[in-house]
CSV table of C-alpha atoms and ligand atoms in Angstrom, one decimal:
chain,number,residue,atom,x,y,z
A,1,UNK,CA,0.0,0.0,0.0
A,2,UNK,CA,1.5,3.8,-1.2
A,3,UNK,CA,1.6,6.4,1.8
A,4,UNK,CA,-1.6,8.3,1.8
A,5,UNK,CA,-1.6,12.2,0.8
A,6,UNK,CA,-3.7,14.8,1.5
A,7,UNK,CA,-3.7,17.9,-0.3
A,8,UNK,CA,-6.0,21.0,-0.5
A,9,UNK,CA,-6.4,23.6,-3.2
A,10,UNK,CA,-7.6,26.9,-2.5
A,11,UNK,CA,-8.3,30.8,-3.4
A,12,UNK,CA,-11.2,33.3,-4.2
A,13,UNK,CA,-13.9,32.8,-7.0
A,14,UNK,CA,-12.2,32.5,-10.6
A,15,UNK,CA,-8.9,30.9,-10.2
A,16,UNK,CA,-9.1,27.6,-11.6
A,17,UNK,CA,-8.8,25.4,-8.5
A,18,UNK,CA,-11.7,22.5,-9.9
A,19,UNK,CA,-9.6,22.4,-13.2
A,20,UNK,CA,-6.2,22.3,-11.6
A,21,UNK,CA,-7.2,19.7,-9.2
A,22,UNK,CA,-8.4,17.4,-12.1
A,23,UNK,CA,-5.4,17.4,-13.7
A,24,UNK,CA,-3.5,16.8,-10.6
A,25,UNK,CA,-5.5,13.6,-10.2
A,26,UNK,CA,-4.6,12.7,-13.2
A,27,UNK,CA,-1.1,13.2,-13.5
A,28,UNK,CA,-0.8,11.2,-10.3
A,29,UNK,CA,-2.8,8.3,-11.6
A,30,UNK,CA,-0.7,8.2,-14.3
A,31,UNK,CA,2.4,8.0,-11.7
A,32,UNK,CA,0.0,5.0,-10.7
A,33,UNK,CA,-1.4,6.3,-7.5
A,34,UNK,CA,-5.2,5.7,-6.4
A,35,UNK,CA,-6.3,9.3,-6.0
A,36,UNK,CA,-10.0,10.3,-4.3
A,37,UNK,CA,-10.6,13.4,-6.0
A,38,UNK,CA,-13.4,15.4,-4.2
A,39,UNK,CA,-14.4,18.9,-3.1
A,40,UNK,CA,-15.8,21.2,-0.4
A,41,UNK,CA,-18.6,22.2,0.6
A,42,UNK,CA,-19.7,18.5,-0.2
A,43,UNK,CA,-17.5,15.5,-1.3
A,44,UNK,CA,-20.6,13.3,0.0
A,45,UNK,CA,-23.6,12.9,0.2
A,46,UNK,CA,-24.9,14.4,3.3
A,47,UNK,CA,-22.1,17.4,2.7
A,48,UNK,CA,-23.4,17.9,-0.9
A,49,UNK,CA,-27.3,18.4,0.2
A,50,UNK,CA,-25.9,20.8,3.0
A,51,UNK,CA,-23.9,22.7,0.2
A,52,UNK,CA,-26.9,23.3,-1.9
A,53,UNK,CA,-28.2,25.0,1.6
A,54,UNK,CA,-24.9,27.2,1.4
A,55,UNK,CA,-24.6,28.0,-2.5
A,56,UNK,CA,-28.2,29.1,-3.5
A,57,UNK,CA,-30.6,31.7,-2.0
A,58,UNK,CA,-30.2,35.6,-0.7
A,59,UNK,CA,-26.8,36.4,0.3
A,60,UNK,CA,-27.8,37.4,3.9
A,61,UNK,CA,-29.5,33.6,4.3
A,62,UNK,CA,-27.3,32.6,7.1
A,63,UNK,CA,-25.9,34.4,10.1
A,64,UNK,CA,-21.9,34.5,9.8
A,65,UNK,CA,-22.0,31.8,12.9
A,66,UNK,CA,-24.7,29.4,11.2
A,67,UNK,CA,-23.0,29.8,8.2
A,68,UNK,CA,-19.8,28.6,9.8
A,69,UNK,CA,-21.2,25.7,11.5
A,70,UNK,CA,-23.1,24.0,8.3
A,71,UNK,CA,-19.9,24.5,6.4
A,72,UNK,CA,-17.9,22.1,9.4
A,73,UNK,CA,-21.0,19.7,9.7
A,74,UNK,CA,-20.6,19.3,6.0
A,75,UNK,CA,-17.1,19.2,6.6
A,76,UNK,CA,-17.5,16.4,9.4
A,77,UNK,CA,-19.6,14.2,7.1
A,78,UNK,CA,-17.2,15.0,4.3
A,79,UNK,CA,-14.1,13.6,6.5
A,80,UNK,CA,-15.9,10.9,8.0
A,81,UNK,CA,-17.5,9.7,4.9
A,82,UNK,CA,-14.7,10.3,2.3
A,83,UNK,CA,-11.4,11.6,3.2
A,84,UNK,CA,-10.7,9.5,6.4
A,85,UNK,CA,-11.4,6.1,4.5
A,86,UNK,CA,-9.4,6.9,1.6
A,87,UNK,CA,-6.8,8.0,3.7
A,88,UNK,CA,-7.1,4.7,5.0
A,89,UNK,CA,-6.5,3.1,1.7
A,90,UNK,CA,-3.4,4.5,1.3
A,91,UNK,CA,-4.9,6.9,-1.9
A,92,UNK,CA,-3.6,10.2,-2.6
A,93,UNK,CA,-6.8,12.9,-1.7
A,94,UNK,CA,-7.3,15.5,-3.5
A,95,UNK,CA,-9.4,18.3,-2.3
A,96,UNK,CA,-10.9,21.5,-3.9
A,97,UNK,CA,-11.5,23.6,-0.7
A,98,UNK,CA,-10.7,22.9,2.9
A,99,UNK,CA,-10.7,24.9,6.3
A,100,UNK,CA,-8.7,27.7,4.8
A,101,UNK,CA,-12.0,28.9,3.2
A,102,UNK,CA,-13.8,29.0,6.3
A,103,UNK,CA,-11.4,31.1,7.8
A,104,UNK,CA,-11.1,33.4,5.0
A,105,UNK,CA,-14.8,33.3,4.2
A,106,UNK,CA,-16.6,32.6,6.8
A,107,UNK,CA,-13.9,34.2,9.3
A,108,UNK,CA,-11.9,37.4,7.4
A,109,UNK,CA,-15.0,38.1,5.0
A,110,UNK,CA,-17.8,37.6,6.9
A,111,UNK,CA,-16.7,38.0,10.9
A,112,UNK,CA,-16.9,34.5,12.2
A,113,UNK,CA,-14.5,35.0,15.5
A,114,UNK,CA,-11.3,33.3,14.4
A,115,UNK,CA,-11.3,31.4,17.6
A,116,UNK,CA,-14.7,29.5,16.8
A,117,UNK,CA,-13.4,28.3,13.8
A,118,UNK,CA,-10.1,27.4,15.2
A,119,UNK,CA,-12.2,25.3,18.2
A,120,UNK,CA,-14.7,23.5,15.6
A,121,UNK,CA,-11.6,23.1,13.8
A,122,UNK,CA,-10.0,21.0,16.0
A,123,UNK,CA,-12.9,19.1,17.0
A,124,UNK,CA,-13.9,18.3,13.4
A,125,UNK,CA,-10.5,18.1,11.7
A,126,UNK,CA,-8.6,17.0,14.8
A,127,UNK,CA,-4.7,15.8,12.8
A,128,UNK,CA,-6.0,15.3,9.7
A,129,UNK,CA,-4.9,18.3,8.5
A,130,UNK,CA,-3.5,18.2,4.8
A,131,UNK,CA,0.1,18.0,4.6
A,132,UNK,CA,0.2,20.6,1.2
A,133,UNK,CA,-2.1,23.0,0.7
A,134,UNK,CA,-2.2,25.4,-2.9
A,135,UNK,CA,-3.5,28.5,-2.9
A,136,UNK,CA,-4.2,29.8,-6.2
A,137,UNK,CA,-3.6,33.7,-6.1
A,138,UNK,CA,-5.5,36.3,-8.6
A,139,UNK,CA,-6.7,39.8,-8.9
A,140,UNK,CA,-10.5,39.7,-7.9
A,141,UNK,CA,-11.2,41.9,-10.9
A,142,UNK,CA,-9.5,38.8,-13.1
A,143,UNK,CA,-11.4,35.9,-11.1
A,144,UNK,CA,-14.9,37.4,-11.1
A,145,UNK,CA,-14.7,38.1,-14.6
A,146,UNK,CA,-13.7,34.6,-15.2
A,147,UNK,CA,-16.7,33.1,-13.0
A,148,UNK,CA,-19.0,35.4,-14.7
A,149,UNK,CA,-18.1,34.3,-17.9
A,150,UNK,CA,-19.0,31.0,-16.4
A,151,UNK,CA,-22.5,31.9,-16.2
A,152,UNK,CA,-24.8,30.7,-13.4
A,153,UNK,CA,-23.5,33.1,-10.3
A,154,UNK,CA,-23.8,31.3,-6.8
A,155,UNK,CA,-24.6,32.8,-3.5
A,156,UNK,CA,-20.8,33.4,-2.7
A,157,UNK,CA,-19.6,35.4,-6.0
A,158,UNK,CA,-23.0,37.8,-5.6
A,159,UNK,CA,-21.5,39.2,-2.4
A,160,UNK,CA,-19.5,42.1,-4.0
A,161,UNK,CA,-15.8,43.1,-4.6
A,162,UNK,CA,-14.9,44.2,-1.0
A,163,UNK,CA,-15.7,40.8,-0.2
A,164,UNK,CA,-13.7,39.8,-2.4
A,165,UNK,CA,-11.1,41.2,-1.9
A,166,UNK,CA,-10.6,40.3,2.0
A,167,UNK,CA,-10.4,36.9,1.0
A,168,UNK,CA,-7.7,37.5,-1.2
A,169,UNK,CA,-6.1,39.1,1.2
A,170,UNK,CA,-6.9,36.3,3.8
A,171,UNK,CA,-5.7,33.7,2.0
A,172,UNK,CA,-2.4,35.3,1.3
A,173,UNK,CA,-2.2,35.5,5.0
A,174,UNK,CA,-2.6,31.7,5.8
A,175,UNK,CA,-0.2,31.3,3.0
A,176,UNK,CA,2.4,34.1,4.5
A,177,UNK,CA,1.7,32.6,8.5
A,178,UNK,CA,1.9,28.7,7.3
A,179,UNK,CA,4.5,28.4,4.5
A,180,UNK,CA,5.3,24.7,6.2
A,181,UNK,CA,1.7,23.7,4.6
A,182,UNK,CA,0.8,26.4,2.1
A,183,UNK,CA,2.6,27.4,-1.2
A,184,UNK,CA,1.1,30.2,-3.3
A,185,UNK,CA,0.5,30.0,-7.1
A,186,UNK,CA,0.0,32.9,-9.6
A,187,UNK,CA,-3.1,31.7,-11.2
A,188,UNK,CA,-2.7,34.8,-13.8
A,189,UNK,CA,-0.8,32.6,-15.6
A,190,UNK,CA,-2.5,30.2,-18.5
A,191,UNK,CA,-3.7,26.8,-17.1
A,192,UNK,CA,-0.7,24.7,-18.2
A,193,UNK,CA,1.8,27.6,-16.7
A,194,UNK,CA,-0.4,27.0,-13.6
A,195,UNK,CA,-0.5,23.0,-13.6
A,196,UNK,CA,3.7,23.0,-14.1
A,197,UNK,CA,3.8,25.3,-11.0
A,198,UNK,CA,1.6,23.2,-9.3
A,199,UNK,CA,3.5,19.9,-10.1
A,200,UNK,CA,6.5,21.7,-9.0
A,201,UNK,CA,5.6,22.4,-5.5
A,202,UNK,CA,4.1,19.0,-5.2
A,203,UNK,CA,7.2,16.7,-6.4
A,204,UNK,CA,9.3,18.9,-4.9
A,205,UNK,CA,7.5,18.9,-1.0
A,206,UNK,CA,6.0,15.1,-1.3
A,207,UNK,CA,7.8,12.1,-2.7
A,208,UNK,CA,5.9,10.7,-6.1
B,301,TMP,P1,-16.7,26.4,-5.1
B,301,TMP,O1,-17.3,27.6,-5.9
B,301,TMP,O2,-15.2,26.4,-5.0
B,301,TMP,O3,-17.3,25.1,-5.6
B,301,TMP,O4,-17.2,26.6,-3.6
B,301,TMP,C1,-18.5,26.9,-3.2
B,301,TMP,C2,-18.4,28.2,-2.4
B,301,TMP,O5,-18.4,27.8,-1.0
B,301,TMP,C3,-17.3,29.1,-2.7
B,301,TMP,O6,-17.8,30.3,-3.1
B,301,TMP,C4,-16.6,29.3,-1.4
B,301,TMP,C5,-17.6,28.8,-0.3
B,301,TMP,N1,-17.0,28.2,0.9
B,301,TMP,C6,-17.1,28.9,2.1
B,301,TMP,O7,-17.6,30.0,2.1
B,301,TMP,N2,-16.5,28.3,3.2
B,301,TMP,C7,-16.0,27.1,3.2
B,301,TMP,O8,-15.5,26.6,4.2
B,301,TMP,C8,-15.9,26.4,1.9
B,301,TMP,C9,-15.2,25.0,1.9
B,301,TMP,C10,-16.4,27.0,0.8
């Protein structure tokens, strides 16, 4: 059995995370590893009906706290359900989104107290904390654009460029506070620029 891997992508609205992680997975199959691809808020089930709760309807639905606690109980069901047996396996996981966004969402963006997030954090998460996490790093201007041109704007990218813009801003924080975990990619770059940087960090932090 390989060593299990976790590893998170992350960043604002826009920035090509759901395509990057794709081809991740795929380059590592090809490497010959067994690789859960999956994604937050959902990655099963019971995480995906709670993330139709979070990604549809008026943008002042939720209050920042109830907000913060169906994103962890998606997030427990998500672990339980997904991550933590595949970790078990010995696969490579793959995640698009992870706790960073609560703290920069739910937390910087929309005032969550940090220290709420960091309790249900250890609760929920306890060590299973990924060992890389990529955060893919973009003007907001750039990234809405792009998710606009998307079509079909969710609940999150209807809240407004200041908002925005404090999650840039938060995520290049985790990245600055936590370079152990977190490595930062330019994501103004075109998507195969992107994907070398990110194989790059990855084969040069984790063994393939
Ligand atoms: P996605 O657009 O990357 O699929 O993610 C759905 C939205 O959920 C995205 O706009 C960010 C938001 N989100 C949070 O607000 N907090 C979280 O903890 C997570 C995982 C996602």
């Amino acid at each position: 059995m390989t060593q299990a891997r976790f590893i998170t992508l992350e960043g604002g609205e826009g920035a090509g995370k759901s395509t990057q992680a794709r081809r991740l997975a795929a380059r590592l199959m090809e490497r010959g590893h067994r690789v859960t691809l999956t994604r937050e808020p959902g990655g099963a089930p019971g995480a995906e009906a709670i993330r139709d709760l979070l990604v549809s309807g008026d943008t002042g639905r939720w209050t920042p706290l109830a907000e913060t606690l169906l994103h962890f109980a998606a997030r427990e069901d998500h672990l339980s359900r997904t991550i933590r047996p595949a970790l078990g396996r010995g696969e490579w996981v793959i995640s698009d989104r992870f706790v960073d966004s609560t703290f920069a969402y739910q937390g910087a963006a929309q005032g969550s107290a940090r220290d709420t997030i960091e309790v249900l954090g250890k609760m929920v998460i306890g060590g299973d904390m990924p060992e890389l996490t990529l955060i893919l790093d973009l003007p907001v201007d750039v990234g809405l654009a792009r998710s606009h041109a998307r079509g079909g704007e969710d609940r999150y990218e209807r809240m407004g460029p200041a908002f925005h813009e404090t999650l840039r801003q938060a995520f290049l924080a985790i990245a600055k506070a936590q370079p152990e975990r977190c490595v930062t990619i330019d994501a103004t770059a075109d998507e195969d620029e992107v994907a070398r940087q990110i194989w790059h960090s990855v084969t040069s932090r984790l063994p393939v």
